[in-house]
Amino acid sequence: MDAPFVALQDLRKSFGTTDVLHGINLEIPQHAFVVLVGPSGCGKSTLLRMIAGLEKIKHGRIVIDGEIVNRVHAKNRGIAMVFQNYALYPHMSVRENLAFSLEMLKTETSEVERRIKTAADILQLEQLLDRLPAQLSGGQRQRVAMGRALVREPKLFLFDEPLSNLDAKLRVEMRAEIRALHQRLESTTIYVTHDQVEAMTMSDIVVVMNAGRIEQSGPPLELYDRPATEFVAAFMGSPAMNLLRGRVVRADGAPAVDVGEGLFLPFDDRAGVREGMEVVYGLRPEHLAISPDPASGLIGEVALVEPAGWETHLHADIHGRRFRAISTERLDVTPGSRIALAPDPTRVHLFDGSSGARL
Amino acid sequence: MTGPSSKKSGAGRSRTGPVRDWSGRFGRAALIGIPLAVLVVWTLTPIVWAVLASLKEPLEIYESNALLPANPTLAAYRKVLAMDGFGRWLFNSALVTVVATFVPLTISVLAAYGFARYAFRFRHVLLLLYLVPRIIPRVSLIVPLNSLMSDLGLINTYWVLFITYSASAIPLATWILVGFFASVPKEIEEAATIDGANMWNRLRRVMIPIAWPGVVTAGVLCVREAWNEFAFVLALVNESTMRTLPYQLYVLKDAMGVQDYAVYNAFTVLTILPLLLVYLLLERRVVDSIVSGSVK
């Protein structure tokens, strides 16, 4: 990999006595679409605002395109930002909204026209140029906000939860639109969201944050397949991974985790896992095979059935423990049905019981 | 309105009886309507009375209790407009009002922006202290102000009115504008910052246009304060050429041997009229829904 396009080095931030970021280190290659994801209050928006130049940097460094930008004004960082609430100028038409930054930079009129036209073409804003933001729908406002970023022709796009004000259908559409825009422009993008589905579907690199720290960063499927911590395992994936605390034992010679209530969950032997260890046993719902034949696994009682069309989500109790399972088959079960659930021991994730680190 | 609502409440009537019906149908209207009606009558009565009285003949008011003038005439208005100095008093009022609107507005916009957007030590204390001039009774300021302005040699000048009127309007305008500026979403200004606008451009191109209803509101109040001001002009000005309309109105009462109430009321109406025009003109411009659509 070349030198990173954006580098965050030991960034810390506190508001008063509250520490929000505890030493963030991250390298972002050029053209990458990076999603910062985490629960609210994890510091992801603060981090984005520091990159944007809206928060002072007192500790650590931010490098963009080879230049340390700690003391560079927001307007000179070569960035453009799309805000969660769009932050359009309400008294200006769409055209004026798009032109504002270029006007501030004293761009030539012909160039302003060209850039507005390009942005309007890409985002299908031609018909809306003379309207005020109040006359636009949520999705249109969102596109204007993106257009306003686009005309700046920035080196780095920043998105701060841009879709959270949209309804579910529009969100899916805009998700694809933003992604398509990125593929077309190939501009390096940092995108903040609390929605792990957005993180999974949009990113080249996902950065999962928790309590002011980066838990794990990497390609989305890598995080999904090999979560580095219990937190990442729980956060990524929907329906969420089954996570149960227990102790490593040997049951009938095979390694298993005793999660109490006489329930032993099997896993494949692996280095660093010894008998007696306190662990968290993790298994994705799709790795819990559902079978109507009671002999083929652990016997469970169906508690809840959620048919989603292309797959069925199942909540079932085994020895009083609630499990989530997914089947792509149409299942003929109702709450109270007895079924067999078979964990795939090769797909089990184990995490240290105290540190939460992957074993 | 009452038709459908009475139909709707029909099912519940048997259970809850006529009390609920009364409170439902008339209670709400009465609760809002009666106080509003009282307020309108309370406000309009003296004005209507003044207008009617101004149209009467000089002695008619003493001779008849009728509200309406027997032979409506504009004679009183002609007398007022023919007064030596009426033009001057009108000019004085207009000049001090314009200055005492634009100066306080300019200062208040800057001050309010600072209060609304910058966190600094003692911000809240300062904002409270800003109100002190409005809390102290104006009358108690008159003696010290007179003595101060005498020392400065400003008595009987426009300056004394500019200064005192502006100083008294600034706190009010600032307090109004702080609220309006603070309600502009921070992200809009942050977007402008990233777009390359410096503080002056953010204020001029973004904040003021968005908070425009507030600026107009503050402006209207400044106009009203300055136009109606009486105590300061009475205490700091004594030459007849420096009087404003309210001052002259006050003097008029004593100046006329036999009280010509028609003239007196015509003067009053002419004093009120410009202010009413300002209100009517600006009220349409206050469109507070302008912010909707910028965020969310």
XYZ file of C-alpha atoms in Angstrom:
655
model
C 0.000 0.000 0.000
C 1.137 3.529 -0.767
C 1.468 6.152 1.895
C -1.971 6.628 3.455
C -4.046 9.466 2.061
C -5.413 10.282 5.487
C -3.555 9.431 8.667
C -4.845 9.925 12.175
C -2.102 9.719 14.738
C -2.783 9.374 18.442
C -5.780 11.698 18.363
C -7.234 12.506 21.748
C -10.091 14.761 22.661
C -11.841 15.731 25.811
C -14.680 18.094 26.528
C -14.046 19.497 29.986
C -13.231 16.513 32.148
C -14.889 14.006 29.826
C -12.487 12.147 27.582
C -14.185 11.453 24.274
C -11.333 10.026 22.232
C -8.502 8.020 23.757
C -5.743 7.927 21.184
C -7.099 7.164 17.728
C -4.712 5.755 15.119
C -5.993 5.089 11.642
C -4.637 5.065 8.124
C -6.928 5.540 5.142
C -5.743 4.788 1.599
C -6.685 7.031 -1.295
C -10.053 6.363 -2.975
C -11.259 4.277 -0.039
C -14.788 4.485 1.306
C -14.325 4.283 5.053
C -17.234 3.969 7.448
C -16.862 4.910 11.096
C -19.516 3.010 12.979
C -20.389 2.668 16.625
C -23.100 3.314 19.163
C -24.014 6.914 19.961
C -21.448 8.606 22.169
C -18.583 6.460 20.911
C -16.770 9.526 19.553
C -17.211 8.888 15.831
C -18.821 12.244 15.077
C -16.236 14.075 17.149
C -13.525 12.326 15.192
C -15.120 13.358 11.906
C -15.477 16.954 13.102
C -11.800 16.996 14.022
C -10.905 15.841 10.518
C -13.238 18.515 9.116
C -11.589 21.234 11.164
C -14.652 21.985 13.278
C -13.005 20.799 16.503
C -9.606 21.903 17.747
C -6.890 19.298 17.887
C -4.937 19.538 21.107
C -3.318 16.130 21.037
C -2.246 14.012 18.087
C -2.002 14.721 14.380
C -4.171 14.606 11.313
C -2.431 14.228 7.968
C -4.383 14.706 4.743
C -2.614 14.117 1.445
C 0.813 14.426 3.008
C 0.094 17.641 4.900
C -0.359 17.962 8.642
C -3.638 19.870 8.895
C -3.868 20.383 12.663
C -3.611 24.127 12.232
C -5.101 24.398 8.747
C -8.491 26.106 8.563
C -11.459 23.919 7.594
C -11.917 25.691 4.272
C -8.311 24.979 3.271
C -8.259 21.281 4.108
C -9.695 20.242 0.771
C -12.659 18.598 2.441
C -16.404 18.827 2.014
C -18.909 17.698 4.577
C -22.500 16.517 4.408
C -24.325 17.024 7.687
C -26.933 14.817 9.297
C -29.573 17.545 9.110
C -28.364 18.730 5.671
C -27.610 22.244 6.999
C -28.726 23.878 3.778
C -28.954 27.654 3.728
C -32.715 28.089 4.014
C -32.856 31.543 2.481
C -30.922 30.572 -0.645
C -32.142 28.695 -3.695
C -30.569 25.347 -4.534
C -28.375 27.111 -7.091
C -27.222 29.656 -4.486
C -26.603 26.882 -1.993
C -24.353 25.153 -4.486
C -22.609 28.357 -5.502
C -21.956 29.683 -2.004
C -18.640 27.976 -1.344
C -17.341 28.834 -4.817
C -18.346 32.427 -4.283
C -16.452 32.465 -1.008
C -13.412 31.143 -2.895
C -13.908 33.854 -5.535
C -14.217 31.289 -8.314
C -14.823 32.632 -11.819
C -18.448 32.769 -12.885
C -18.012 30.413 -15.837
C -16.319 27.868 -13.606
C -19.093 28.215 -11.006
C -21.659 27.561 -13.733
C -19.755 24.548 -14.994
C -19.445 22.985 -11.567
C -23.070 23.604 -10.683
C -24.094 22.018 -13.955
C -21.900 18.983 -13.375
C -23.192 18.489 -9.846
C -26.775 19.035 -10.931
C -26.342 16.465 -13.708
C -24.867 13.858 -11.435
C -27.461 14.349 -8.708
C -30.452 15.132 -10.946
C -30.946 18.565 -9.486
C -31.504 20.489 -12.754
C -35.225 20.908 -12.160
C -34.711 22.028 -8.585
C -32.074 24.719 -8.991
C -34.431 27.632 -8.431
C -36.267 26.169 -5.474
C -35.740 26.938 -1.815
C -34.808 24.098 0.542
C -38.228 24.337 2.190
C -39.783 23.348 -1.145
C -37.808 20.112 -1.386
C -38.459 16.623 -0.082
C -36.079 14.974 2.343
C -34.325 13.012 -0.366
C -33.955 16.085 -2.556
C -32.492 18.072 0.314
C -30.073 15.254 0.905
C -28.987 15.418 -2.719
C -28.557 19.178 -2.554
C -26.378 18.726 0.517
C -24.291 16.262 -1.479
C -24.217 18.635 -4.420
C -22.922 21.363 -2.184
C -20.074 19.056 -1.237
C -19.527 17.983 -4.822
C -19.028 21.455 -6.331
C -16.051 22.004 -4.086
C -14.316 19.104 -5.841
C -12.831 18.061 -2.519
C -9.973 15.685 -1.884
C -11.923 14.147 0.950
C -15.661 13.714 1.453
C -17.004 13.621 4.976
C -20.500 12.377 5.743
C -21.981 12.716 9.219
C -24.919 10.298 9.489
C -26.411 11.697 6.296
C -29.259 9.240 6.006
C -30.650 9.118 9.502
C -33.363 11.668 8.771
C -34.745 9.699 5.834
C -37.389 7.020 5.865
C -36.337 3.403 5.395
C -37.036 3.126 1.670
C -35.313 6.370 0.783
C -32.392 5.439 2.987
C -31.778 2.294 0.963
C -31.994 4.284 -2.270
C -29.654 7.023 -1.081
C -27.244 4.409 0.244
C -26.891 3.019 -3.241
C -26.703 6.513 -4.714
C -23.877 7.599 -2.421
C -22.038 4.393 -3.130
C -22.516 4.828 -6.892
C -21.289 8.408 -6.618
C -18.178 7.197 -4.876
C -17.518 4.602 -7.541
C -17.851 7.300 -10.175
C -15.724 9.973 -8.504
C -13.373 7.692 -6.594
C -12.918 10.393 -3.985
C -11.706 9.310 -0.600
C -14.690 9.249 1.732
C -15.167 9.045 5.475
C -18.699 8.252 6.446
C -20.075 8.201 9.977
C -23.090 6.124 10.926
C -24.510 4.218 13.852
C -26.191 1.799 11.465
C -24.131 -1.339 11.033
C -26.085 -2.280 7.903
C -24.930 0.960 6.261
C -21.419 0.191 7.459
C -21.474 -3.314 6.020
C -23.054 -2.468 2.704
C -21.286 0.771 1.813
C -17.741 0.497 2.991
C -14.396 -0.644 1.697
C -13.146 -0.367 5.245
C -15.231 -0.411 8.393
C -13.908 1.154 11.570
C -15.865 0.043 14.607
C -15.579 2.478 17.484
C -16.595 2.065 21.079
C -16.150 4.438 24.018
C -13.593 6.617 22.249
C -11.462 3.767 20.936
C -11.204 1.860 17.701
C -12.265 -1.710 18.388
C -11.364 -3.011 14.952
C -10.922 -1.783 11.415
C -10.821 -3.684 8.151
C -12.932 -4.836 5.213
C -16.544 -5.394 6.277
C -16.602 -9.134 5.654
C -13.377 -9.584 7.582
C -14.987 -7.874 10.558
C -18.055 -9.981 10.108
C -16.152 -13.255 9.799
C -13.408 -12.589 12.316
C -14.538 -9.976 14.836
C -11.560 -9.023 16.995
C -13.602 -8.384 20.103
C -16.854 -9.398 21.686
C -18.079 -5.838 21.085
C -17.501 -6.019 17.337
C -19.101 -9.452 17.247
C -22.195 -8.140 18.983
C -22.340 -4.901 16.979
C -21.849 -6.176 13.448
C -24.491 -8.345 11.892
C -28.255 -8.384 11.969
C -29.794 -10.384 13.524
C -26.995 -10.169 16.064
C -24.624 -12.970 16.911
C -25.596 -15.349 19.715
C -23.219 -14.650 22.596
C -23.192 -16.778 25.727
C -20.850 -16.745 28.700
C -19.459 -20.017 29.927
C -16.476 -22.158 30.825
C -14.419 -24.347 28.518
C -14.867 -28.060 29.269
C -14.530 -31.383 27.541
C -17.791 -33.091 26.899
C -17.502 -36.660 25.646
C -13.933 -35.878 24.661
C -14.858 -32.982 22.425
C -14.226 -29.357 23.381
C -17.322 -27.456 24.439
C -18.419 -24.446 26.431
C -20.573 -25.064 29.472
C -23.000 -22.167 29.481
C -24.964 -23.449 32.465
C -28.332 -25.141 32.770
C -26.658 -28.350 31.559
C -26.102 -26.875 28.108
C -22.819 -27.662 26.406
C -22.029 -25.906 23.142
C -19.439 -27.529 20.881
C -16.523 -25.822 19.151
C -13.467 -26.856 17.171
C -10.244 -27.162 19.114
C -8.040 -24.147 18.703
C -4.735 -22.857 20.061
C -4.830 -20.812 23.233
C -8.088 -22.224 24.512
C -7.686 -24.386 27.585
C -10.099 -26.195 29.829
C -11.464 -24.084 32.631
C -11.157 -20.771 30.802
C -13.966 -18.241 31.170
C -15.060 -17.438 27.635
C -17.844 -15.912 25.601
C -19.196 -18.311 23.035
C -20.299 -16.642 19.831
C -22.251 -18.092 16.940
C -23.910 -16.255 14.075
C -27.598 -17.089 13.603
C -26.927 -18.492 10.149
C -24.497 -21.025 11.632
C -27.154 -22.585 13.785
C -28.749 -25.156 11.504
C -32.447 -25.627 12.046
C -33.924 -29.054 11.625
C -37.315 -30.482 12.486
C -35.615 -33.789 13.352
C -35.047 -33.753 17.125
C -32.174 -36.199 16.914
C -29.961 -33.907 14.862
C -29.036 -31.284 17.454
C -29.979 -29.439 20.590
C -33.670 -29.503 21.298
C -35.231 -26.072 21.408
C -38.630 -24.573 21.725
C -39.617 -21.871 19.253
C -40.392 -18.586 21.006
C -40.831 -16.237 18.065
C -40.951 -16.572 14.289
C -40.105 -13.579 12.079
C -40.686 -14.406 8.416
C -38.680 -11.916 6.336
C -39.586 -13.378 2.978
C -36.286 -14.586 1.633
C -35.358 -15.995 5.021
C -36.935 -16.718 8.357
C -35.615 -15.444 11.675
C -36.250 -17.685 14.589
C -35.954 -17.123 18.307
C -35.750 -20.362 20.206
C -35.064 -21.373 23.809
C -32.629 -24.160 24.510
C -32.393 -25.083 28.182
C -33.790 -21.691 29.002
C -31.235 -19.837 26.870
C -32.516 -17.689 24.028
C -30.909 -18.298 20.605
C -31.365 -16.559 17.265
C -31.261 -18.636 14.113
C -31.815 -17.940 10.431
C -33.134 -20.300 7.851
C -33.424 -19.654 4.145
C -35.964 -22.452 3.978
C -39.635 -21.768 4.542
C -40.193 -23.216 7.990
C -43.447 -24.678 9.129
C -43.064 -23.806 12.790
C -45.048 -21.748 15.266
C -44.219 -20.571 18.766
C -44.142 -23.636 20.958
C -42.917 -25.974 18.195
C -40.021 -28.196 19.116
C -37.080 -28.121 16.753
C -33.470 -29.167 16.706
C -30.680 -26.601 16.438
C -27.217 -27.693 15.445
C -24.312 -25.274 15.978
C -21.594 -25.502 13.334
C -18.508 -26.037 15.532
C -16.149 -24.800 12.813
C -17.835 -21.363 12.752
C -17.754 -20.687 16.476
C -16.149 -17.474 17.761
C -14.600 -17.500 21.210
C -13.762 -14.376 23.180
C -11.850 -13.987 26.416
C -14.310 -13.799 29.287
C -12.719 -10.747 30.861
C -11.005 -8.773 28.083
C -13.456 -9.653 25.317
C -10.553 -10.259 22.919
C -10.865 -12.912 20.260
C -9.319 -16.271 21.128
C -66.851 24.173 12.860
C -69.575 23.601 15.401
C -71.594 21.349 13.091
C -69.226 18.413 12.800
C -67.901 18.739 16.327
C -71.364 18.590 17.834
C -72.123 15.519 15.760
C -68.954 13.887 16.940
C -69.651 14.537 20.595
C -73.228 13.284 20.165
C -72.394 9.737 21.229
C -70.774 10.835 24.462
C -73.447 13.354 25.369
C -75.763 11.005 27.168
C -72.992 9.877 29.456
C -71.310 13.155 30.283
C -74.278 15.466 30.055
C -74.547 19.073 29.023
C -71.602 20.309 31.095
C -69.100 18.636 28.840
C -70.998 19.848 25.810
C -70.836 23.414 27.027
C -67.130 23.264 27.839
C -66.401 21.480 24.592
C -68.309 23.675 22.240
C -68.268 27.085 23.819
C -65.573 26.767 26.456
C -62.678 26.729 24.072
C -64.025 29.575 21.961
C -64.823 31.588 25.064
C -61.447 30.908 26.626
C -59.659 32.373 23.631
C -62.271 34.679 22.195
C -63.395 36.658 25.223
C -59.934 37.799 26.384
C -59.022 38.607 22.779
C -62.181 40.635 22.300
C -61.564 42.498 25.559
C -58.010 43.234 24.459
C -59.084 44.508 21.067
C -61.736 46.775 22.576
C -59.315 47.950 25.255
C -56.664 48.819 22.652
C -58.879 50.290 19.987
C -61.302 52.340 22.064
C -58.972 55.274 22.798
C -57.709 55.312 19.213
C -61.187 55.226 17.720
C -62.291 57.859 20.189
C -59.328 60.059 19.264
C -60.012 59.705 15.552
C -63.712 60.558 16.023
C -62.936 63.470 18.308
C -60.411 64.829 15.828
C -63.158 65.082 13.229
C -65.432 67.182 15.430
C -65.799 70.938 15.486
C -63.793 72.760 18.196
C -66.515 73.133 20.838
C -68.623 70.158 19.873
C -66.956 67.930 22.410
C -68.173 70.152 25.236
C -71.656 70.466 23.864
C -72.615 66.943 22.977
C -72.005 63.468 24.357
C -72.468 61.882 20.945
C -69.614 59.626 19.921
C -69.916 60.419 16.222
C -69.163 63.932 14.997
C -72.300 65.834 13.904
C -70.531 67.467 10.965
C -67.265 65.623 10.330
C -64.520 68.055 9.374
C -60.795 67.933 8.763
C -60.390 71.461 10.086
C -58.419 70.271 13.103
C -55.915 68.464 10.874
C -55.471 71.584 8.784
C -54.771 73.546 11.957
C -52.168 71.026 13.094
C -50.415 70.933 9.745
C -50.440 74.709 9.617
C -48.702 74.968 12.983
C -45.354 76.702 12.936
C -42.806 73.990 13.508
C -44.940 70.915 12.835
C -42.610 69.945 9.994
C -39.635 70.413 12.263
C -41.073 68.271 15.042
C -41.960 65.562 12.563
C -38.443 65.722 11.129
C -36.940 65.571 14.631
C -39.019 62.512 15.484
C -38.147 60.825 12.202
C -34.442 61.560 12.447
C -33.983 60.347 16.007
C -36.096 57.291 15.224
C -34.012 56.343 12.200
C -30.738 56.819 14.057
C -32.032 55.167 17.225
C -33.128 52.180 15.162
C -30.092 51.585 12.978
C -27.420 52.247 15.590
C -28.921 49.888 18.203
C -29.654 47.264 15.555
C -26.075 47.297 14.292
C -24.614 47.055 17.773
C -27.182 44.494 18.896
C -26.672 42.215 15.915
C -22.961 42.018 16.671
C -23.468 41.660 20.419
C -26.233 39.093 20.066
C -24.186 37.022 17.642
C -21.363 36.947 20.160
C -23.677 36.009 23.004
C -25.428 33.343 20.951
C -22.420 31.673 19.389
C -19.315 32.145 21.492
C -18.757 30.580 24.874
C -16.838 33.016 27.019
C -16.465 33.633 30.731
C -19.351 35.408 32.446
C -21.438 35.239 29.315
C -24.676 34.749 31.219
C -23.821 37.342 33.827
C -23.041 39.852 31.105
C -26.271 39.093 29.332
C -28.147 39.720 32.579
C -26.243 42.945 33.210
C -27.332 44.009 29.757
C -30.850 44.228 31.118
C -29.995 46.607 33.950
C -30.760 49.769 31.960
C -34.231 48.398 31.293
C -34.821 47.429 34.891
C -33.952 50.814 36.387
C -36.942 53.163 36.108
C -36.325 55.666 33.361
C -37.388 58.566 35.571
C -34.592 57.853 38.019
C -32.063 58.258 35.217
C -33.258 61.673 34.230
C -31.473 63.779 36.829
C -28.052 62.144 36.473
C -28.398 62.080 32.694
C -29.321 65.745 32.574
C -26.367 66.675 34.705
C -24.004 64.459 32.702
C -25.207 65.770 29.362
C -24.992 69.331 30.582
C -21.372 68.752 31.527
C -20.769 67.320 28.070
C -22.501 70.283 26.478
C -24.964 68.059 24.679
C -28.244 69.441 26.010
C -30.472 70.623 23.170
C -28.564 68.663 20.524
C -29.582 65.687 18.424
C -26.621 63.823 19.906
C -28.186 63.663 23.321
C -31.260 62.004 21.833
C -29.246 59.672 19.595
C -27.154 58.524 22.535
C -29.871 58.080 25.126
C -32.417 56.550 22.745
C -29.896 54.122 21.305
C -28.573 53.149 24.715
C -32.044 52.333 25.914
C -32.924 50.297 22.812
C -29.756 48.172 22.663
C -30.574 45.827 25.565
C -34.010 45.067 24.211
C -32.820 44.476 20.666
C -29.907 42.357 21.839
C -32.102 40.118 23.964
C -34.485 39.525 21.102
C -31.685 38.775 18.654
C -29.795 36.426 20.966
C -32.828 34.168 20.925
C -33.144 34.260 17.157
C -29.450 33.687 16.510
C -29.271 30.881 19.050
C -32.127 29.106 17.298
C -30.245 28.946 13.988
C -28.854 25.397 13.833
C -25.127 25.356 14.474
C -24.561 23.036 11.530
C -25.622 25.719 9.080
C -22.836 27.937 10.298
C -20.404 25.052 10.351
C -21.315 24.288 6.761
C -20.608 27.916 5.936
C -17.277 27.692 7.752
C -16.268 24.696 5.659
C -17.583 26.519 2.593
C -14.981 29.152 3.323
C -17.044 31.917 4.904
C -15.233 33.945 7.549
C -17.070 35.271 10.572
C -18.194 38.442 8.829
C -19.544 36.519 5.839
C -21.253 33.971 8.046
C -22.995 36.765 9.895
C -23.873 38.791 6.816
C -24.717 36.055 4.342
C -26.082 33.327 6.588
C -27.021 34.349 10.118
C -28.713 37.696 9.497
C -30.834 36.497 6.560
C -31.988 33.457 8.519
C -32.649 35.489 11.653
C -34.252 38.244 9.576
C -37.662 37.961 11.293
C -35.833 38.657 14.548
C -33.979 41.615 13.077
C -37.251 43.068 11.818
C -38.936 42.440 15.164
C -36.112 44.134 17.033
C -36.167 46.967 14.504
C -39.877 47.549 14.914
C -39.468 47.708 18.675
C -36.586 50.174 18.328
C -38.750 52.335 16.067
C -41.596 52.232 18.540
C -39.365 53.064 21.511
C -37.741 55.999 19.790
C -40.920 57.360 18.239
C -42.860 57.260 21.489
C -40.031 58.302 23.807
C -41.023 61.073 26.149
C -39.055 61.195 29.406
C -35.586 61.698 27.931
C -36.592 64.308 25.389
C -38.462 66.199 28.084
C -35.428 66.200 30.364
C -32.647 66.788 27.854
C -34.153 69.195 25.368
C -35.854 72.521 26.001
C -35.701 74.497 22.776
C -38.907 74.325 20.789
C -37.019 73.523 17.572
C -35.588 70.376 19.144
C -38.893 68.911 20.292
C -40.195 65.615 19.023
C -43.886 64.941 18.344
C -44.695 63.381 21.734
C -43.013 66.305 23.483
C -44.961 68.803 21.415
C -48.165 66.909 22.085
C -47.507 67.332 25.770
C -46.717 71.026 25.374
C -49.798 71.509 23.219
C -52.066 70.813 26.140
C -50.742 73.822 28.030
C -50.200 76.013 25.008
C -53.857 76.310 24.107
C -55.973 78.616 26.233
C -59.293 76.912 25.648
C -58.697 73.260 25.163
C -59.317 72.537 21.504
C -59.789 68.820 21.830
C -60.275 68.341 18.115
C -56.819 69.760 17.403
C -55.364 67.883 20.302
C -56.740 64.620 18.986
C -55.775 65.374 15.398
C -52.206 65.879 16.626
C -52.395 62.576 18.456
C -53.657 60.751 15.395
C -50.928 62.272 13.238
C -48.352 61.210 15.812
C -49.604 57.628 15.861
C -50.089 57.297 12.118
C -46.459 56.906 10.969
C -45.895 54.220 13.561
C -48.973 52.339 12.426
C -47.718 52.501 8.852
C -44.347 51.088 9.884
C -46.085 48.231 11.680
C -48.322 47.405 8.751
C -45.470 47.604 6.281
C -43.044 45.421 8.221
C -45.470 42.926 9.645
C -45.802 41.309 6.240
C -42.072 40.853 5.996
C -41.808 38.865 9.167
C -42.006 35.371 7.811
C -40.889 33.188 10.625
C -41.310 29.985 8.679
C -38.257 30.835 6.620
C -35.982 28.488 8.578
C -38.116 25.435 7.953
C -36.504 23.190 5.395
C -32.914 23.989 6.128
C -32.420 21.252 8.623
C -34.597 18.165 8.776
